[in-house]
PDB file of C-alpha atoms in Angstrom:
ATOM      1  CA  UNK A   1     174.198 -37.781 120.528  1.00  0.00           C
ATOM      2  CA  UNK A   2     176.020 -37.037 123.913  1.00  0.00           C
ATOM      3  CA  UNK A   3     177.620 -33.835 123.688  1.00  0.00           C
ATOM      4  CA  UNK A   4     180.034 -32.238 125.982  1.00  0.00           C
ATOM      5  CA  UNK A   5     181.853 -28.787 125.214  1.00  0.00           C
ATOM      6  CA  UNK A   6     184.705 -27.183 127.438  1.00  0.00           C
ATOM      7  CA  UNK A   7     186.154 -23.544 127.299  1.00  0.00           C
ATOM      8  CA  UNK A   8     187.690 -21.237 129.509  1.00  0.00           C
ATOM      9  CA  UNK A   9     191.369 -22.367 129.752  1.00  0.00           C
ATOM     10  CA  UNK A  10     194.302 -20.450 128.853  1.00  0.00           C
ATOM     11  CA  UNK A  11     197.459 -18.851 130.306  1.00  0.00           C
ATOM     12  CA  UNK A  12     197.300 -17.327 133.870  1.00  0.00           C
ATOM     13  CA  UNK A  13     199.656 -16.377 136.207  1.00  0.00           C
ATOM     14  CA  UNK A  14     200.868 -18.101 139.854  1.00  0.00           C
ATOM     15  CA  UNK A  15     197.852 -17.075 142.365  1.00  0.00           C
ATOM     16  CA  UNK A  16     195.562 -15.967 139.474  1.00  0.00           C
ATOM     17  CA  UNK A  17     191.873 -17.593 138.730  1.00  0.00           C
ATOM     18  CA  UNK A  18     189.810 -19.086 135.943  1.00  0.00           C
ATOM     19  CA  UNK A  19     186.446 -20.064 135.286  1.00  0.00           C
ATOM     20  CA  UNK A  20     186.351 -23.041 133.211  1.00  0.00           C
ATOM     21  CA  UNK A  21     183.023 -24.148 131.707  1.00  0.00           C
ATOM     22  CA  UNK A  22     181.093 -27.575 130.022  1.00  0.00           C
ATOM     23  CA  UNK A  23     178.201 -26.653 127.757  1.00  0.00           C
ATOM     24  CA  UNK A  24     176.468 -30.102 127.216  1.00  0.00           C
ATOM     25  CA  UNK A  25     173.991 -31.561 124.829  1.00  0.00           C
ATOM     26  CA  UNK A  26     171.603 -34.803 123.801  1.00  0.00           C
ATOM     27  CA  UNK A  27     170.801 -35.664 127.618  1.00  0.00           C
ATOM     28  CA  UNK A  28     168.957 -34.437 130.293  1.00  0.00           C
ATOM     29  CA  UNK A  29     171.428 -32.515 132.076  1.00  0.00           C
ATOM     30  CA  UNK A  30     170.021 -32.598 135.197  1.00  0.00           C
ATOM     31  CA  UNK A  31     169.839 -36.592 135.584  1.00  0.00           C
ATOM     32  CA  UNK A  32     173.182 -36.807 135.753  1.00  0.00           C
ATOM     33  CA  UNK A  33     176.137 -35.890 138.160  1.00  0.00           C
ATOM     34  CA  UNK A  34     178.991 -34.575 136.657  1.00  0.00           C
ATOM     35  CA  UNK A  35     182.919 -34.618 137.003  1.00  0.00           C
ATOM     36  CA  UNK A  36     186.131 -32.625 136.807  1.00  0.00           C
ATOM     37  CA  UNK A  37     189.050 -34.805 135.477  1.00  0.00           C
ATOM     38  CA  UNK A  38     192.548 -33.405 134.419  1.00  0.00           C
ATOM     39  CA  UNK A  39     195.699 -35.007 132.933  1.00  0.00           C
ATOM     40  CA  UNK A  40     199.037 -32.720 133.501  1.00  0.00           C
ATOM     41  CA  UNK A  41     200.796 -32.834 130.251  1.00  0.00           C
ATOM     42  CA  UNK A  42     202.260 -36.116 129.405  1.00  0.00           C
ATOM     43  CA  UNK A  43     201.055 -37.570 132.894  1.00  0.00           C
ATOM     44  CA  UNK A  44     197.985 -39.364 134.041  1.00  0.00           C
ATOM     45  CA  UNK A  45     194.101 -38.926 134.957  1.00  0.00           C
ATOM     46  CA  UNK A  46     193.694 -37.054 138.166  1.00  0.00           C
ATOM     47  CA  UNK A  47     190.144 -36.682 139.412  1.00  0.00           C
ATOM     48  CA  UNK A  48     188.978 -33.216 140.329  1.00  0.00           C
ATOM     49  CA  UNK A  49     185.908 -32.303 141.548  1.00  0.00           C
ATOM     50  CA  UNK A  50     181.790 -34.262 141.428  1.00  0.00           C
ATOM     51  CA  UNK A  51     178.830 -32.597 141.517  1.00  0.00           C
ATOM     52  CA  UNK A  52     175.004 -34.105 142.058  1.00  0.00           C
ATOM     53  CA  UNK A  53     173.052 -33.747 139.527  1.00  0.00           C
ATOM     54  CA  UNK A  54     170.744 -30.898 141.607  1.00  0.00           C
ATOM     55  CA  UNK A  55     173.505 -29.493 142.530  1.00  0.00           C
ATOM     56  CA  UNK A  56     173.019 -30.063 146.166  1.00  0.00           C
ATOM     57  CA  UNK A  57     175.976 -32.593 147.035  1.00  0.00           C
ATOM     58  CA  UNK A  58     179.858 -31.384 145.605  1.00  0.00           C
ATOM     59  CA  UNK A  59     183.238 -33.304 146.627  1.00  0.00           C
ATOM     60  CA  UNK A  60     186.793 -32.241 145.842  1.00  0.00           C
ATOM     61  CA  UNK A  61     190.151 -34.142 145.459  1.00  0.00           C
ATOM     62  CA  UNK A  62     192.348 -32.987 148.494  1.00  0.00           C
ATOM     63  CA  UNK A  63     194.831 -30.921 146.223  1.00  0.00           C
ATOM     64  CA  UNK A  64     192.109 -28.884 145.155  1.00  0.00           C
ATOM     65  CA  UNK A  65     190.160 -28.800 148.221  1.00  0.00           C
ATOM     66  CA  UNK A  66     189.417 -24.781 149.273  1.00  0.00           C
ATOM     67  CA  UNK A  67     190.895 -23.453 146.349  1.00  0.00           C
ATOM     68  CA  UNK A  68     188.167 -25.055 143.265  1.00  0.00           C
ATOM     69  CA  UNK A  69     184.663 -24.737 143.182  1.00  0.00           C
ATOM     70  CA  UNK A  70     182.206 -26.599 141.150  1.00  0.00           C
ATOM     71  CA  UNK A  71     178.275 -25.808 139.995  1.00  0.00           C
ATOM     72  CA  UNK A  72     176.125 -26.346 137.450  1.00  0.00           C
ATOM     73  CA  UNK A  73     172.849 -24.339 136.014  1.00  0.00           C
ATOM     74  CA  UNK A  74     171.158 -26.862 134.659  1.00  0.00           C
ATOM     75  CA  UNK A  75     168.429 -23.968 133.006  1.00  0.00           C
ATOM     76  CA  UNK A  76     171.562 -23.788 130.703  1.00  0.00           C
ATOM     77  CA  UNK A  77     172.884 -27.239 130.523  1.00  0.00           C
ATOM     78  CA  UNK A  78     176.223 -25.755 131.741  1.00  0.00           C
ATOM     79  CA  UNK A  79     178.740 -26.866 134.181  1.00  0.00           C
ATOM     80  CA  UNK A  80     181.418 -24.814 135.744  1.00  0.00           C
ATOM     81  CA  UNK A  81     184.792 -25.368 137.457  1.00  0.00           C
ATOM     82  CA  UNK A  82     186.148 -22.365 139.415  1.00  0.00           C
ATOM     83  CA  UNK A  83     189.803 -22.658 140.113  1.00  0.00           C
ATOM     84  CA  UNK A  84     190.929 -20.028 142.522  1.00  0.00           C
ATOM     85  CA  UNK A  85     194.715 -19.727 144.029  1.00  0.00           C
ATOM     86  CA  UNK A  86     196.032 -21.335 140.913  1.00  0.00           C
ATOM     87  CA  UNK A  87     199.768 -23.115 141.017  1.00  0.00           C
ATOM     88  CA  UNK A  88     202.084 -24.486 138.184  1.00  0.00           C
ATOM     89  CA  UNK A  89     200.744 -27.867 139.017  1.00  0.00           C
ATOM     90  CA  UNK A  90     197.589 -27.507 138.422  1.00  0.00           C
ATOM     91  CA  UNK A  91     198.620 -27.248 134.738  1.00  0.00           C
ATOM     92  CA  UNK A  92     196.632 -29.551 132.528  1.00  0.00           C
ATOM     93  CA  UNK A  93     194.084 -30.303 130.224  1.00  0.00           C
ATOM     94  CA  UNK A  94     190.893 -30.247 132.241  1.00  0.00           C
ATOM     95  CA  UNK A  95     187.917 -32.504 130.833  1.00  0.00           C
ATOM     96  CA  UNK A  96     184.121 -32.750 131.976  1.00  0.00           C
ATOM     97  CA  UNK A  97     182.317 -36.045 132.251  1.00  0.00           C
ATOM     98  CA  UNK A  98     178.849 -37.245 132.557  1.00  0.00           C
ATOM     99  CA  UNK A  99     178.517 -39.637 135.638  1.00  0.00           C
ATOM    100  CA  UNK A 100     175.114 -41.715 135.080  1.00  0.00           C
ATOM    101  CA  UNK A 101     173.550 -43.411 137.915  1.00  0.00           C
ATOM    102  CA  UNK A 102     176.628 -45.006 138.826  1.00  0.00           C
ATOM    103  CA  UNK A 103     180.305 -44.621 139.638  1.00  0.00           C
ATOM    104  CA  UNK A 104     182.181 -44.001 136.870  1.00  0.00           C
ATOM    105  CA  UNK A 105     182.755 -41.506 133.789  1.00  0.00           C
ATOM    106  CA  UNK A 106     180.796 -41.895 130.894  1.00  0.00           C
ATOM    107  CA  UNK A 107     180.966 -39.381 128.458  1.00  0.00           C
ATOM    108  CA  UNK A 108     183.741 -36.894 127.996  1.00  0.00           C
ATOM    109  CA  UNK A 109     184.850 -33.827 126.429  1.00  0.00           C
ATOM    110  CA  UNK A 110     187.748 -33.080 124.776  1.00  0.00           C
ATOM    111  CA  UNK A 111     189.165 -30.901 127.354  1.00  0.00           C
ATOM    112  CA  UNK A 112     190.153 -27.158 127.438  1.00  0.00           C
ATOM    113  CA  UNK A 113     194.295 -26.422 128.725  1.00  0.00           C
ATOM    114  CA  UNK A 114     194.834 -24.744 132.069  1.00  0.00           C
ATOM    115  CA  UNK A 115     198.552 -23.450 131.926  1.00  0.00           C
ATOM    116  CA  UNK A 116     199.530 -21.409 134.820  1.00  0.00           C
ATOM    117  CA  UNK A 117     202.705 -20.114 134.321  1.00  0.00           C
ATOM    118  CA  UNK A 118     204.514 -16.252 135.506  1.00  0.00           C
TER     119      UNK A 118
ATOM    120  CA  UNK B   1     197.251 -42.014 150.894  1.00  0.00           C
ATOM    121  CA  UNK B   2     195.595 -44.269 148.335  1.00  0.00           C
ATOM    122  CA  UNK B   3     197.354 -45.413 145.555  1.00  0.00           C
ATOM    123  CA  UNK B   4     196.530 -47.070 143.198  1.00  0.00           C
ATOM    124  CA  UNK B   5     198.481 -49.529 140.947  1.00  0.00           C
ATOM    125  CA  UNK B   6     198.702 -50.205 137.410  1.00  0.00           C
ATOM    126  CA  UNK B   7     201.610 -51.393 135.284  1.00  0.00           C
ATOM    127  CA  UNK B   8     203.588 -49.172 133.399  1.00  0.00           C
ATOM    128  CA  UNK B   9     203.668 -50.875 130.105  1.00  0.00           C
ATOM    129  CA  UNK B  10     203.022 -53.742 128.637  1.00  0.00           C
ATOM    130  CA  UNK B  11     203.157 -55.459 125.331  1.00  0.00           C
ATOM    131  CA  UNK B  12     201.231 -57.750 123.190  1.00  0.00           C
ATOM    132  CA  UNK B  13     201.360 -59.275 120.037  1.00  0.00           C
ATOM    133  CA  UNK B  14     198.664 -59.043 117.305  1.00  0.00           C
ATOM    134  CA  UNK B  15     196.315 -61.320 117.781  1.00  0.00           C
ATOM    135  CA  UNK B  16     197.344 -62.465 121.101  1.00  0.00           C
ATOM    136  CA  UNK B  17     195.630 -62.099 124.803  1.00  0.00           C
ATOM    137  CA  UNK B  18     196.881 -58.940 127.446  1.00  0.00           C
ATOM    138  CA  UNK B  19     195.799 -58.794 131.108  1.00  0.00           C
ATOM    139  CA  UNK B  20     196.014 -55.443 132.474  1.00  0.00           C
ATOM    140  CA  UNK B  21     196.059 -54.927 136.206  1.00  0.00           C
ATOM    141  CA  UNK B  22     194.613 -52.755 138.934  1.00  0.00           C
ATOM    142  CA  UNK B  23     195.554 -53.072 142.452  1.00  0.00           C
ATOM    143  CA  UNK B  24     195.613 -51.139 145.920  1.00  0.00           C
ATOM    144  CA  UNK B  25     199.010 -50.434 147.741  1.00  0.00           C
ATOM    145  CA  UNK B  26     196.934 -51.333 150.563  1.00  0.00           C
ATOM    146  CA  UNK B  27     194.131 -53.992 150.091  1.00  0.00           C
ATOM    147  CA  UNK B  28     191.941 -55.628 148.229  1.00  0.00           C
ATOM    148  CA  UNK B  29     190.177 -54.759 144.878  1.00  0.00           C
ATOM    149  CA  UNK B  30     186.828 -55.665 145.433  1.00  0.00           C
ATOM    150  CA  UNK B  31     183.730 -54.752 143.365  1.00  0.00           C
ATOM    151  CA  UNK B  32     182.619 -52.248 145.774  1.00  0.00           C
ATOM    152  CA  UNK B  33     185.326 -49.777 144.448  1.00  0.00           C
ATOM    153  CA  UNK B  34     183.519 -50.242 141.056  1.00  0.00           C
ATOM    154  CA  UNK B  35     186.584 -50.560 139.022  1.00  0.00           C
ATOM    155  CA  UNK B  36     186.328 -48.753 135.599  1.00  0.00           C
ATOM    156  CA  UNK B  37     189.041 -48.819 132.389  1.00  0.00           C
ATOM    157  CA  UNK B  38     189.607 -46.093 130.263  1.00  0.00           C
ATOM    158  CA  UNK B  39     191.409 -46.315 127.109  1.00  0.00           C
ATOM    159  CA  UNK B  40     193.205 -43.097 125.899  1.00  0.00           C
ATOM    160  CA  UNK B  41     194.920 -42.078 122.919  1.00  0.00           C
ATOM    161  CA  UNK B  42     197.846 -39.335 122.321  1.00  0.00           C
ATOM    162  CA  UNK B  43     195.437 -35.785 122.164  1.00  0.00           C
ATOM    163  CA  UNK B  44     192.437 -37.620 122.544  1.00  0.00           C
ATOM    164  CA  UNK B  45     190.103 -37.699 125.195  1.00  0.00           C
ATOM    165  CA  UNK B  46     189.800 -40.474 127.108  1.00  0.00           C
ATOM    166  CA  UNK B  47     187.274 -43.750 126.177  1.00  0.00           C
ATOM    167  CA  UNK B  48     184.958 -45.868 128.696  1.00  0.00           C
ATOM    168  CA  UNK B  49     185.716 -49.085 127.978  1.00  0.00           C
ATOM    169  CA  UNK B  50     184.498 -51.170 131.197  1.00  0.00           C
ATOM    170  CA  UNK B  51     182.607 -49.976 134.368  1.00  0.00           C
ATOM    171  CA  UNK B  52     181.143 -51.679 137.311  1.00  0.00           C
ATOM    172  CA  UNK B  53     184.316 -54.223 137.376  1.00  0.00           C
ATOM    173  CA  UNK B  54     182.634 -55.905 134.058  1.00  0.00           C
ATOM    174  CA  UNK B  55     180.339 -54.533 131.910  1.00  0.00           C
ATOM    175  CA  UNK B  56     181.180 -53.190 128.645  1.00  0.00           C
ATOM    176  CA  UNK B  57     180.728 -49.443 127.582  1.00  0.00           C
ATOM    177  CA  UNK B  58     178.256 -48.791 124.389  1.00  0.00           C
ATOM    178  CA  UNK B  59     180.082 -50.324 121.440  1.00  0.00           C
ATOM    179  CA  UNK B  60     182.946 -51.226 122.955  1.00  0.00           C
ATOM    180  CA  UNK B  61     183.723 -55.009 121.275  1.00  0.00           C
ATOM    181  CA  UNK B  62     183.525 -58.248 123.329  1.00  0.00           C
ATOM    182  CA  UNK B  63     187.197 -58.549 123.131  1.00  0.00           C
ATOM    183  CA  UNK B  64     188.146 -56.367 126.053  1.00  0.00           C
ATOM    184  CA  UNK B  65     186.491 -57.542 129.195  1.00  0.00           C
ATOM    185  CA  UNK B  66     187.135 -56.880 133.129  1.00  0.00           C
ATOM    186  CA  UNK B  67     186.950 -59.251 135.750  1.00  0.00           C
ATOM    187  CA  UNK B  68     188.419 -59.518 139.027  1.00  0.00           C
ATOM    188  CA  UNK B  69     191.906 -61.888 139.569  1.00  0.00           C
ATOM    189  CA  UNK B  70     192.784 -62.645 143.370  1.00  0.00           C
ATOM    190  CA  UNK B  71     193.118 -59.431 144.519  1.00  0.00           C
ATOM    191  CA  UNK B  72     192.815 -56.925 141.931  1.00  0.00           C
ATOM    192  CA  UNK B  73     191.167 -55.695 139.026  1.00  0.00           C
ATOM    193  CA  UNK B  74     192.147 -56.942 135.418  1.00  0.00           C
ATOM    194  CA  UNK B  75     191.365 -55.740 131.909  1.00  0.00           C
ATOM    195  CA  UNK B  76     191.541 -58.520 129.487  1.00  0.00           C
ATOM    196  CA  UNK B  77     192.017 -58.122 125.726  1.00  0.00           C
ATOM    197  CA  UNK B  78     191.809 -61.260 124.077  1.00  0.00           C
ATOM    198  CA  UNK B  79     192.925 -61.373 119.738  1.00  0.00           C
ATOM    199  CA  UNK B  80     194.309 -57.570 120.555  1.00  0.00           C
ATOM    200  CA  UNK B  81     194.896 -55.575 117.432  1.00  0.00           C
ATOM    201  CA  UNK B  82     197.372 -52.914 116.452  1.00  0.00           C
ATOM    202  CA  UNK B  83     194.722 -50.346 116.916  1.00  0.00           C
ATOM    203  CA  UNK B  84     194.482 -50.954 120.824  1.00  0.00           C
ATOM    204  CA  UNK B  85     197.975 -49.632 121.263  1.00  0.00           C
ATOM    205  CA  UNK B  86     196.996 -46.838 123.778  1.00  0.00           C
ATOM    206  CA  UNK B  87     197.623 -45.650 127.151  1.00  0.00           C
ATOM    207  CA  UNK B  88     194.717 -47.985 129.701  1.00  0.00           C
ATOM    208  CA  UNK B  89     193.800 -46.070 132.843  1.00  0.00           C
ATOM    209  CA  UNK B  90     191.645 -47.688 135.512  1.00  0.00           C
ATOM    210  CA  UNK B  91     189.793 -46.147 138.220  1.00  0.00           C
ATOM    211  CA  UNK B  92     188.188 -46.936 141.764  1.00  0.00           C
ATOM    212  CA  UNK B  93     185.529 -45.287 143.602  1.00  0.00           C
ATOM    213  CA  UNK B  94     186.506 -44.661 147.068  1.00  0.00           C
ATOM    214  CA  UNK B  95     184.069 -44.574 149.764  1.00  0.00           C
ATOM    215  CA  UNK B  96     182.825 -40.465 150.574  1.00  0.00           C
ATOM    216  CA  UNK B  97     182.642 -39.718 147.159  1.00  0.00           C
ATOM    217  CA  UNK B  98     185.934 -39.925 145.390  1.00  0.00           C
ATOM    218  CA  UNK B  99     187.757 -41.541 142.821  1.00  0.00           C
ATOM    219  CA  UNK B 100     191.683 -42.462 141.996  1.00  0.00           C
ATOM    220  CA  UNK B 101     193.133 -43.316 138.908  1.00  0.00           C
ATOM    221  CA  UNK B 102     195.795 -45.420 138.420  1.00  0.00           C
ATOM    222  CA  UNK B 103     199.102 -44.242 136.627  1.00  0.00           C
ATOM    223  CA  UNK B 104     198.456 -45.877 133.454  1.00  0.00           C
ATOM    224  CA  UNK B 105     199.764 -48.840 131.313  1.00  0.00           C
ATOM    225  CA  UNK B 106     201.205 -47.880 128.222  1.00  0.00           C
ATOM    226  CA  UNK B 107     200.089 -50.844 126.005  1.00  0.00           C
ATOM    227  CA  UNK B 108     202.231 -51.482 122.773  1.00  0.00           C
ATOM    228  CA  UNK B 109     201.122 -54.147 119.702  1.00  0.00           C
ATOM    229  CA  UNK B 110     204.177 -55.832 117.929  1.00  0.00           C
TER     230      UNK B 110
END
């Protein structure tokens, strides 16, 4: 069975950083790219951030473009989302995804809350 | 700036037939954005339901299907049942490695 765990979130200030991570489980982690989605509270799906599945090739939405960063160690079946310069709006529950040998989200966790508030 | 269309709600009644949109503010739909539906819950993460414009997720019944109408994608639930009441997100793969989700259709059974 597909597993996907997040952690990491909380409450941080304006300007602060987290490191958010996605501890996965019943696939080979490394055949398969992975995603950063988030959903502001009582709003909609925003893509974040994709990431190969060697690691090699990353891409970014524009409004988190220089300021995220996103890896993987696939020795631990992890995958991490660095959020840097953080801002009120990037408040939200942040969920991993598997992304098989295609173009969309398959498998998802059931997020971890980013609240960024003074 | 892509943008990308959905309804905002929607409603059906049991045992009838929805069709769910997806368009560009700008364009065509085609299946080379891969169009993908999502269905989502209250506090729940979200569900694949269709990827690759048509093919059903693992499990997902042969009631919900996507196809797509003139120029836009469309999520079809045909005999829909109380329990698909649920927020229906679709999303399209832009070309340089990104993706946009619409803003959602809030689907209500009565």
């Amino acid at each position: 069975e597909v597993q996907l765990l997040e952690s990491g979130g909380g409450l941080v200030q304006p300007g602060g950083s987290l490191r958010l991570s996605c501890v996965v489980s019943g696939f080979t982690f490394d055949n398969y790219a992975m995603s950063w989605v988030r959903q502001a509270p009582g709003k909609g799906l925003e893509w974040v951030a994709d990431i190969s599945g060697s690691g090699a090739d990353t891409y970014y939405a524009d409004s988190v473009k220089g300021r995220f960063t996103i890896s993987r160690d696939n020795s631990k079946n992890t995958l991490y989302l660095k959020t840097y310069s953080l801002r009120a709006e990037d408040t939200a529950v942040y969920y991993c995804a598997t992304r098989p040998s295609g173009s969309y989200f398959e498998s998802w966790g059931q997020g971890t809350l980013v609240t960024v508030s003074s | 700036q892509t943008v990308v269309t959905q309804e905002p709600s929607f409603s059906v009644s049991p045992g009838g037939t929805v069709t769910l949109t997806c368009g560009l503010t700008s364009g065509s739909v085609s299946t080379g954005y891969y169009p993908t539906w999502y269905q989502q819950t209250p506090g729940q993460a979200p569900r694949t339901l269709i990827y690759s414009t048509n093919t059903r997720s693992s499990g997902v019944p042969d009631r919900f299907s996507g196809s797509i109408l003139g120029n836009k994608a469309a999520l079809t639930i045909t005999g829909a049942q109380a329990d698909d009441e649920s927020d229906y997100y679709c999303v399209l793969y832009m070309s340089g490695g990104s993706w946009v989700f619409g803003g959602g259709t809030k689907l209500t059974v009565l």
